[in-house]
Amino acid sequence: MAQCQWSVPLGVLTVFVAYASISYGVLQRVNTEVPLPYMDEVFHIPQAQHYCRGQFDVWDPKLTTPPGLYLISMVPAYILSPNLCSAEFLRTTNWILSLLLFWTIYSLIKQLRPGQSTTATAVTVLSLSLFPVSFFLHHIYYTDTASLLLVLISYSLSLSHRHLAAGIVGFLSLWLRQTNVIWIAFIGASAALRQIQQRAHIVRPSDSLFASIIQICKWAVRFDRGLLEIALLLTPYALVAVCFAVFVHVNKGIVLGDRSNHEAVLHIPQIFYFFSYVVGASAPTILPLASPKWFVRQCTAKRNLVLGLCLGIAMAICIQRYTVEHPFLLSDNRHYPFYVWKNIFRRHWIIRYALIPLYVYAAAAINRCLCKDTTSIWRLALALCTAAVLIPSPLLEFRYFTVPYFFVRLHISSRSTTRAVLLEALWFSAINAITIWVFINRSFTWISEPGQLQRFMW
């Protein structure tokens, strides 16, 4: 994999300046219209302020994630003044991280698509930086931006063969979100697979999953020096896993603080929602590569029809037995998933099953968009890691889809035309304009909390 050359073209720099300017304008508007901590900021901002004052023994038991974001925010506060840890200052530190995320995405695009034109690169980086859920969260004080940033930096370092640095950054990502351990494991597995491909010249994108597994097994039983190289390569990632295991043992569980609403369940339909979410979010780039018309043609083949029917039956069983309705999803009308669940899934019981063809199509479309540039084993690893992150979660939360979405989207960019990616960027821009406008201008109140404004958000 080619390493990123950091000579930034003028076109990319121009896009960055425009993106940063617009994003900063959004940040200022949010700070003006919503000066007080909102939603989960009610927990995050006071905790960060305790850290700014050096009160490391104070911890809000309602917080369930590690203190990485507060430690990051503490650095500029200590350099300047601990008194600067206002809501506006803390949101600004998060916004600065989003600018670093822009350049991390640029680095990844250059590494994954070294031959791509400057225009295509600039448009792709802009589109991914505008991804609505993450773009919205750049302007409030949530852990999502820093978490995504560190995971993608770790991936970029891994692609550059700097595995020790990738492992260190991966360890730091655990201080933002515990489930990042799964993504660090995926990054390590991807690195091992690339090493096998480069050394043994096996496992090509055109090979089937069965053929790829057989090739790797045959290569492994030879016990040549390549196995030792891979073991050394995996060591930094394995150490991250060991550290996480120690944390789980000491903490007696994965979740910090309040565990009552974060108990692991078997919520298999989460993966179906994710497939649909990816295709819906990036429809301008995915539909030209895997249209519904293509899917219908594929279904006419007897083998595919039988496979599709079996998959549909399995999905129906999973929906019937393993659908979970979290109390937060049903009670909090400030989040968009509330309306998705209320107006679609709860409209009639049959709708949950009527959506199965959409789930099958979405899964097939994602696989088609990835199959040219990735191997079947890589796609399987991504699917398993995505399932490991999403299925244990009882809550349908679009924020949880962000990291796997980025892994999917980063690897389909080369098969999309610049026009399609530009349409995607415009699509994202329209969604951002609407959701941010609604957040700022369409506040409402609850009878139970008179005088306190509530706002719609992801």
PDB file of N, CA and C in Angstrom, residues 8-17 102-103 106 118 121-122 125:
ATOM      1  N   VAL A   8       0.199  18.964  -0.293  1.00  0.00           N
ATOM      2  CA  VAL A   8      -1.233  19.188  -0.431  1.00  0.00           C
ATOM      3  C   VAL A   8      -1.523  20.040  -1.655  1.00  0.00           C
ATOM      4  N   PRO A   9      -2.312  19.532  -2.602  1.00  0.00           N
ATOM      5  CA  PRO A   9      -2.665  20.329  -3.787  1.00  0.00           C
ATOM      6  C   PRO A   9      -3.504  21.539  -3.385  1.00  0.00           C
ATOM      7  N   LEU A  10      -3.419  22.577  -4.213  1.00  0.00           N
ATOM      8  CA  LEU A  10      -4.144  23.810  -3.939  1.00  0.00           C
ATOM      9  C   LEU A  10      -5.652  23.562  -3.888  1.00  0.00           C
ATOM     10  N   GLY A  11      -6.140  22.653  -4.746  1.00  0.00           N
ATOM     11  CA  GLY A  11      -7.576  22.367  -4.765  1.00  0.00           C
ATOM     12  C   GLY A  11      -8.071  21.814  -3.439  1.00  0.00           C
ATOM     13  N   VAL A  12      -7.303  20.893  -2.849  1.00  0.00           N
ATOM     14  CA  VAL A  12      -7.682  20.305  -1.562  1.00  0.00           C
ATOM     15  C   VAL A  12      -7.607  21.362  -0.466  1.00  0.00           C
ATOM     16  N   LEU A  13      -6.573  22.192  -0.521  1.00  0.00           N
ATOM     17  CA  LEU A  13      -6.424  23.253   0.478  1.00  0.00           C
ATOM     18  C   LEU A  13      -7.586  24.245   0.392  1.00  0.00           C
ATOM     19  N   THR A  14      -8.010  24.565  -0.825  1.00  0.00           N
ATOM     20  CA  THR A  14      -9.145  25.467  -1.014  1.00  0.00           C
ATOM     21  C   THR A  14     -10.424  24.867  -0.437  1.00  0.00           C
ATOM     22  N   VAL A  15     -10.622  23.581  -0.701  1.00  0.00           N
ATOM     23  CA  VAL A  15     -11.796  22.887  -0.153  1.00  0.00           C
ATOM     24  C   VAL A  15     -11.752  22.900   1.367  1.00  0.00           C
ATOM     25  N   PHE A  16     -10.572  22.687   1.933  1.00  0.00           N
ATOM     26  CA  PHE A  16     -10.448  22.693   3.387  1.00  0.00           C
ATOM     27  C   PHE A  16     -10.805  24.055   3.980  1.00  0.00           C
ATOM     28  N   VAL A  17     -10.305  25.119   3.373  1.00  0.00           N
ATOM     29  CA  VAL A  17     -10.586  26.467   3.883  1.00  0.00           C
ATOM     30  C   VAL A  17     -12.090  26.746   3.839  1.00  0.00           C
ATOM     31  N   PHE A 102     -10.513  15.948   8.974  1.00  0.00           N
ATOM     32  CA  PHE A 102     -10.497  16.247   7.541  1.00  0.00           C
ATOM     33  C   PHE A 102      -9.185  15.781   6.920  1.00  0.00           C
ATOM     34  N   TRP A 103      -8.065  16.130   7.559  1.00  0.00           N
ATOM     35  CA  TRP A 103      -6.763  15.771   7.005  1.00  0.00           C
ATOM     36  C   TRP A 103      -6.466  14.284   7.163  1.00  0.00           C
ATOM     37  N   TYR A 106      -8.151  12.787   4.264  1.00  0.00           N
ATOM     38  CA  TYR A 106      -7.326  13.063   3.081  1.00  0.00           C
ATOM     39  C   TYR A 106      -6.166  12.073   2.999  1.00  0.00           C
ATOM     40  N   THR A 118      -6.598  14.886  -8.390  1.00  0.00           N
ATOM     41  CA  THR A 118      -6.738  15.857  -7.309  1.00  0.00           C
ATOM     42  C   THR A 118      -8.197  16.263  -7.121  1.00  0.00           C
ATOM     43  N   THR A 121     -10.086  13.442  -5.437  1.00  0.00           N
ATOM     44  CA  THR A 121      -9.663  13.355  -4.037  1.00  0.00           C
ATOM     45  C   THR A 121     -10.312  14.453  -3.203  1.00  0.00           C
ATOM     46  N   ALA A 122     -10.274  15.679  -3.718  1.00  0.00           N
ATOM     47  CA  ALA A 122     -10.839  16.812  -2.983  1.00  0.00           C
ATOM     48  C   ALA A 122     -12.323  16.632  -2.751  1.00  0.00           C
ATOM     49  N   VAL A 125     -12.915  13.741  -0.129  1.00  0.00           N
ATOM     50  CA  VAL A 125     -12.609  14.179   1.241  1.00  0.00           C
ATOM     51  C   VAL A 125     -13.703  15.111   1.754  1.00  0.00           C
TER      52      VAL A 125
END
